[in-house]
Tab-separated table of C-alpha atoms in Angstrom:
chain	number	residue	atom	x	y	z
A	1	MET	CA	-10.089	-13.748	-7.622
A	2	TYR	CA	-7.670	-12.844	-4.816
A	3	ARG	CA	-4.692	-15.192	-4.782
A	4	LEU	CA	-3.817	-14.527	-1.117
A	5	LYS	CA	-7.304	-13.918	0.270
A	6	GLY	CA	-7.358	-14.214	4.060
A	7	LYS	CA	-3.662	-15.076	4.381
A	8	ILE	CA	-1.718	-13.448	7.219
A	9	ALA	CA	1.683	-12.186	6.093
A	10	LEU	CA	4.717	-10.493	7.634
A	11	VAL	CA	7.208	-8.627	5.445
A	12	THR	CA	10.447	-7.388	7.010
A	13	GLY	CA	12.268	-4.292	5.774
A	14	ALA	CA	8.967	-3.145	4.287
A	15	ALA	CA	9.192	0.613	4.787
A	16	ARG	CA	10.425	1.127	1.222
A	17	GLY	CA	11.859	-0.569	-1.846
A	18	ILE	CA	11.274	-4.248	-2.567
A	19	GLY	CA	9.724	-4.842	0.857
A	20	GLU	CA	7.144	-2.116	0.314
A	21	ALA	CA	6.344	-3.464	-3.157
A	22	ILE	CA	5.826	-6.973	-1.783
A	23	ALA	CA	3.550	-5.684	0.985
A	24	HIS	CA	1.551	-3.696	-1.583
A	25	ALA	CA	1.188	-6.699	-3.892
A	26	PHE	CA	0.096	-8.952	-1.009
A	27	LEU	CA	-2.544	-6.427	0.028
A	28	ASN	CA	-3.846	-6.238	-3.525
A	29	GLU	CA	-4.210	-10.017	-3.493
A	30	GLY	CA	-6.326	-9.994	-0.346
A	31	ALA	CA	-3.767	-10.675	2.396
A	32	ILE	CA	-3.607	-9.096	5.841
A	33	VAL	CA	-0.098	-7.667	5.918
A	34	TYR	CA	2.196	-6.666	8.756
A	35	LEU	CA	4.960	-4.361	7.542
A	36	SER	CA	8.034	-4.299	9.752
A	37	ASP	CA	11.146	-2.154	9.831
A	38	ILE	CA	13.352	-0.193	12.248
A	39	ASN	CA	12.570	3.132	10.578
A	40	ASP	CA	9.357	3.697	12.514
A	41	GLU	CA	8.332	6.985	10.945
A	42	LEU	CA	8.757	5.728	7.401
A	43	GLY	CA	7.194	2.376	8.287
A	44	PHE	CA	4.068	3.955	9.787
A	45	ASN	CA	3.744	6.309	6.814
A	46	THR	CA	4.122	3.445	4.335
A	47	ALA	CA	1.456	1.366	6.076
A	48	LYS	CA	-0.854	4.382	6.145
A	49	LYS	CA	-0.213	5.031	2.452
A	50	LEU	CA	-0.922	1.434	1.490
A	51	GLY	CA	-4.092	1.420	3.582
A	52	GLY	CA	-6.459	-1.528	3.749
A	53	SER	CA	-5.337	-4.177	6.195
A	54	ALA	CA	-1.719	-2.955	6.290
A	55	GLN	CA	-0.287	-2.616	9.788
A	56	TYR	CA	3.151	-1.489	10.885
A	57	VAL	CA	5.123	-3.241	13.627
A	58	ARG	CA	8.651	-2.442	14.710
A	59	LEU	CA	10.966	-5.400	14.218
A	60	ASP	CA	14.741	-5.311	14.401
A	61	VAL	CA	15.511	-8.583	12.615
A	62	ARG	CA	18.740	-8.922	14.622
A	63	SER	CA	16.779	-9.168	17.879
A	64	GLU	CA	15.396	-12.533	18.954
A	65	GLN	CA	13.156	-10.803	21.486
A	66	ASP	CA	11.655	-8.666	18.708
A	67	TRP	CA	10.899	-11.794	16.701
A	68	ARG	CA	9.211	-13.429	19.689
A	69	SER	CA	7.124	-10.352	20.395
A	70	VAL	CA	5.983	-9.766	16.827
A	71	MET	CA	5.135	-13.422	16.197
A	72	ASP	CA	3.259	-13.645	19.495
A	73	LEU	CA	1.285	-10.537	18.528
A	74	ILE	CA	0.339	-11.890	15.108
A	75	VAL	CA	-0.542	-15.394	16.274
A	76	SER	CA	-2.518	-14.180	19.277
A	77	THR	CA	-4.466	-11.810	17.014
A	78	HIS	CA	-5.103	-14.109	14.059
A	79	GLY	CA	-4.439	-17.600	15.353
A	80	ALA	CA	-1.735	-18.271	12.785
A	81	ILE	CA	0.606	-16.798	10.208
A	82	ASP	CA	0.713	-17.988	6.619
A	83	VAL	CA	3.577	-16.122	4.960
A	84	VAL	CA	6.861	-14.666	6.198
A	85	VAL	CA	9.045	-12.679	3.810
A	86	ASN	CA	12.573	-12.167	5.122
A	87	ASN	CA	13.461	-9.112	3.065
A	88	ALA	CA	15.335	-6.813	5.475
A	89	GLY	CA	18.970	-6.417	4.548
A	90	ILE	CA	21.881	-4.013	4.210
A	91	THR	CA	24.796	-3.706	1.806
A	92	GLY	CA	27.206	-2.346	4.399
A	93	PHE	CA	27.742	0.860	2.425
A	94	GLU	CA	24.888	2.711	4.132
A	95	GLY	CA	27.098	4.419	6.715
A	96	GLY	CA	29.625	5.651	4.175
A	97	ASP	CA	32.087	2.788	4.728
A	98	LEU	CA	33.212	2.001	1.186
A	99	VAL	CA	35.841	-0.592	2.069
A	100	HIS	CA	34.279	-4.043	1.771
A	101	ASP	CA	36.807	-6.032	-0.233
A	102	PRO	CA	38.084	-9.318	1.272
A	103	GLU	CA	41.530	-7.911	2.062
A	104	ASN	CA	40.671	-4.601	3.695
A	105	ALA	CA	37.153	-4.927	5.102
A	106	SER	CA	37.039	-4.651	8.875
A	107	LEU	CA	35.780	-7.508	11.006
A	108	GLU	CA	33.262	-5.090	12.496
A	109	ALA	CA	31.813	-4.286	9.060
A	110	TRP	CA	31.765	-7.980	8.109
A	111	ARG	CA	29.851	-8.887	11.251
A	112	ALA	CA	27.397	-6.008	10.925
A	113	VAL	CA	26.311	-7.103	7.443
A	114	HIS	CA	25.966	-10.747	8.478
A	115	GLU	CA	24.088	-9.824	11.632
A	116	THR	CA	21.332	-8.135	9.665
A	117	ASN	CA	21.306	-10.182	6.476
A	118	LEU	CA	22.019	-13.674	7.766
A	119	ASP	CA	21.136	-13.680	11.463
A	120	GLY	CA	17.926	-11.872	10.547
A	121	VAL	CA	16.955	-14.584	8.070
A	122	PHE	CA	17.932	-17.348	10.494
A	123	LEU	CA	15.679	-15.869	13.178
A	124	GLY	CA	12.919	-15.186	10.677
A	125	CYS	CA	12.893	-18.796	9.524
A	126	LYS	CA	13.143	-20.110	13.080
A	127	TYR	CA	10.139	-18.169	14.338
A	128	ALA	CA	8.159	-18.664	11.138
A	129	ILE	CA	8.435	-22.439	11.533
A	130	LYS	CA	7.380	-22.247	15.187
A	131	ALA	CA	4.359	-20.078	14.335
A	132	MET	CA	3.340	-22.197	11.330
A	133	ARG	CA	3.876	-25.595	12.967
A	134	PRO	CA	0.459	-25.879	14.708
A	135	ARG	CA	-1.317	-25.852	11.334
A	136	GLY	CA	1.633	-27.431	9.541
A	137	VAL	CA	1.456	-25.212	6.485
A	138	GLY	CA	2.959	-21.934	5.285
A	139	SER	CA	5.375	-20.177	2.966
A	140	ILE	CA	8.730	-18.647	3.914
A	141	ILE	CA	10.302	-16.418	1.275
A	142	ASN	CA	13.895	-15.285	1.723
A	143	ILE	CA	15.181	-12.387	-0.366
A	144	SER	CA	18.732	-13.166	-1.400
A	145	SER	CA	20.457	-11.573	-4.402
A	146	ARG	CA	22.376	-12.244	-7.578
A	147	SER	CA	25.301	-11.550	-5.263
A	148	GLY	CA	24.459	-14.805	-3.493
A	149	LEU	CA	25.191	-16.711	-6.694
A	150	VAL	CA	28.390	-15.013	-7.890
A	151	GLY	CA	31.361	-13.363	-6.219
A	152	ILE	CA	31.407	-9.600	-5.650
A	153	PRO	CA	35.012	-8.415	-5.057
A	154	GLY	CA	34.051	-5.055	-3.567
A	155	ALA	CA	31.232	-6.364	-1.355
A	156	ALA	CA	32.599	-9.471	0.292
A	157	ALA	CA	30.318	-9.510	3.336
A	158	TYR	CA	27.193	-8.784	1.319
A	159	ALA	CA	27.942	-11.563	-1.180
A	160	SER	CA	28.793	-13.993	1.606
A	161	SER	CA	25.619	-13.250	3.547
A	162	LYS	CA	23.396	-13.581	0.478
A	163	ALA	CA	25.040	-16.877	-0.495
A	164	ALA	CA	24.410	-18.174	3.015
A	165	ILE	CA	20.741	-17.175	2.719
A	166	ARG	CA	20.505	-19.253	-0.456
A	167	ASN	CA	21.843	-22.353	1.264
A	168	HIS	CA	19.954	-21.873	4.520
A	169	THR	CA	16.748	-21.663	2.504
A	170	LYS	CA	17.389	-25.157	1.186
A	171	THR	CA	18.173	-26.425	4.683
A	172	VAL	CA	14.901	-25.008	6.026
A	173	ALA	CA	12.938	-26.500	3.131
A	174	LEU	CA	14.407	-29.956	3.717
A	175	TYR	CA	13.960	-29.727	7.480
A	176	CYS	CA	10.277	-28.840	7.161
A	177	ALA	CA	9.693	-31.665	4.674
A	178	GLU	CA	11.504	-34.089	6.971
A	179	GLN	CA	9.236	-32.984	9.813
A	180	GLY	CA	6.159	-33.739	7.730
A	181	LEU	CA	5.244	-30.064	7.525
A	182	ARG	CA	3.795	-28.396	4.449
A	183	ILE	CA	5.906	-25.327	5.153
A	184	ARG	CA	7.726	-24.280	2.003
A	185	CYS	CA	10.886	-22.174	1.909
A	186	ASN	CA	12.272	-20.552	-1.234
A	187	SER	CA	14.735	-17.784	-2.086
A	188	ILE	CA	14.438	-14.955	-4.599
A	189	HIS	CA	17.596	-13.549	-6.187
A	190	PRO	CA	17.034	-10.055	-7.624
A	191	ALA	CA	19.615	-8.036	-9.523
A	192	ALA	CA	19.593	-4.507	-10.965
A	193	ILE	CA	16.254	-3.652	-9.370
A	194	LEU	CA	15.510	0.081	-9.257
A	195	THR	CA	15.233	0.797	-5.533
A	196	PRO	CA	16.348	3.788	-3.410
A	197	MET	CA	19.768	2.122	-3.105
A	198	TRP	CA	20.574	3.284	-6.642
A	199	GLU	CA	19.534	6.925	-6.204
A	200	PRO	CA	22.965	8.285	-5.123
A	201	MET	CA	24.484	6.870	-8.312
A	202	LEU	CA	21.689	8.058	-10.610
A	203	GLY	CA	21.088	11.580	-9.304
A	204	ASN	CA	18.319	13.819	-10.619
A	205	GLY	CA	20.216	15.749	-13.281
A	206	PRO	CA	19.794	15.760	-17.046
A	207	ASP	CA	22.176	12.808	-17.405
A	208	ARG	CA	20.051	10.510	-15.234
A	209	GLU	CA	18.807	8.438	-18.183
A	210	ALA	CA	22.351	8.044	-19.510
A	211	ARG	CA	23.555	6.890	-16.091
A	212	MET	CA	20.720	4.365	-15.929
A	213	ALA	CA	21.639	2.997	-19.345
A	214	GLU	CA	25.296	2.702	-18.337
A	215	LEU	CA	24.509	0.876	-15.108
A	216	VAL	CA	22.385	-1.758	-16.863
A	217	SER	CA	24.512	-2.070	-19.986
A	218	ASP	CA	25.561	-5.622	-19.033
A	219	THR	CA	21.964	-6.727	-18.517
A	220	PRO	CA	20.533	-8.437	-21.627
A	221	LEU	CA	17.187	-6.627	-21.287
A	222	ARG	CA	19.048	-3.293	-21.017
A	223	ARG	CA	16.873	-1.909	-18.249
A	224	PHE	CA	16.407	-1.930	-14.505
A	225	GLY	CA	13.921	-4.325	-13.020
A	226	MET	CA	11.162	-2.826	-10.898
A	227	PRO	CA	10.304	-3.745	-7.293
A	228	GLU	CA	6.808	-4.663	-8.489
A	229	GLU	CA	8.323	-7.392	-10.677
A	230	VAL	CA	10.041	-8.946	-7.663
A	231	ALA	CA	6.770	-8.626	-5.742
A	232	ALA	CA	4.912	-10.560	-8.437
A	233	LEU	CA	7.273	-13.484	-7.920
A	234	ALA	CA	6.769	-13.287	-4.153
A	235	VAL	CA	2.988	-13.425	-4.664
A	236	LEU	CA	3.392	-16.651	-6.621
A	237	LEU	CA	5.535	-18.252	-3.912
A	238	ALA	CA	3.119	-17.134	-1.187
A	239	SER	CA	0.077	-18.463	-3.023
A	240	ASP	CA	-1.462	-21.919	-3.157
A	241	GLU	CA	-0.340	-22.114	-6.786
A	242	ALA	CA	3.180	-22.905	-5.589
A	243	THR	CA	2.528	-25.754	-3.159
A	244	TYR	CA	5.059	-27.995	-4.959
A	245	ILE	CA	7.829	-25.395	-4.973
A	246	THR	CA	10.238	-25.575	-2.056
A	247	GLY	CA	13.993	-25.298	-1.647
A	248	SER	CA	14.168	-23.410	-4.934
A	249	GLU	CA	16.149	-20.329	-5.904
A	250	LEU	CA	14.458	-18.020	-8.375
A	251	SER	CA	16.498	-15.368	-10.178
A	252	ILE	CA	14.947	-12.137	-11.435
A	253	ASP	CA	17.796	-10.299	-13.095
A	254	GLY	CA	16.887	-9.380	-16.666
A	255	GLY	CA	18.968	-12.295	-17.948
A	256	LEU	CA	22.160	-11.123	-16.255
A	257	LEU	CA	23.183	-14.597	-15.086
A	258	ALA	CA	22.268	-16.210	-18.400
A	259	GLY	CA	25.344	-14.763	-20.096
A	260	SER	CA	26.053	-12.154	-22.735
A	261	ALA	CA	23.300	-11.016	-25.063
A	262	ALA	CA	25.809	-9.880	-27.686
A	263	SER	CA	25.151	-11.408	-31.083
A	264	LEU	CA	27.649	-13.901	-32.459
A	265	ARG	CA	29.800	-12.378	-35.186
A	266	ALA	CA	31.054	-14.391	-38.144
A	267	GLU	CA	34.668	-13.898	-37.117
A	268	ASP	CA	33.915	-15.330	-33.647
A	269	ALA	CA	32.358	-18.526	-34.970
């Protein structure tokens, strides 16, 4: 039984990583999926690789005109949209700028991260609501982060933007309920998920496994999470099994936020 059979979905930042995994999982559950990104070559190749009803559309989440165009395309083609996953995001480190602490980060770098991560989610929610309103039902899924729940000294803009996504999700959920709409909005907060972002730190040498173990040493499960595990949670939120879940924040972090997994020693008691 396909859990998303016939649903029309848009996933932003879907050319690779968590976005690609979510698109793949949605397709496997019977959805028609539009993958969007600004890396056109990779996006087209990913859609081709996934096959089925996967289609690639260019969408710069910072552009309101792009959002209008893509939503108009989807609605005019299918009559509606059922699921929007606002996944596209950046850390700010992509261009080699390693200074993102609250004292030394530049205003330009701060704004660039918020423009993609927060403005992109704001526009995604705005145009999702407009497209879903005629039928009055749908699911909006915003990908936040563990960094939206705790402070990150060396990534001030990233942490700030992800925290804002968490709160805006709740605002959207309450607004839709207030409007009498069955449009749900929830946020997912991944941490230590093995995506291409980690590759520069892991490398491909003989010490790769040791580096992986070191990087996840503070995670109770002592391993990276996989994009497919985040995608499974997105499938739940997109499905009709979750019609009473809205305004929620769901962490998928291997127990990282639960606390230390170290056993209690007698001398500590």
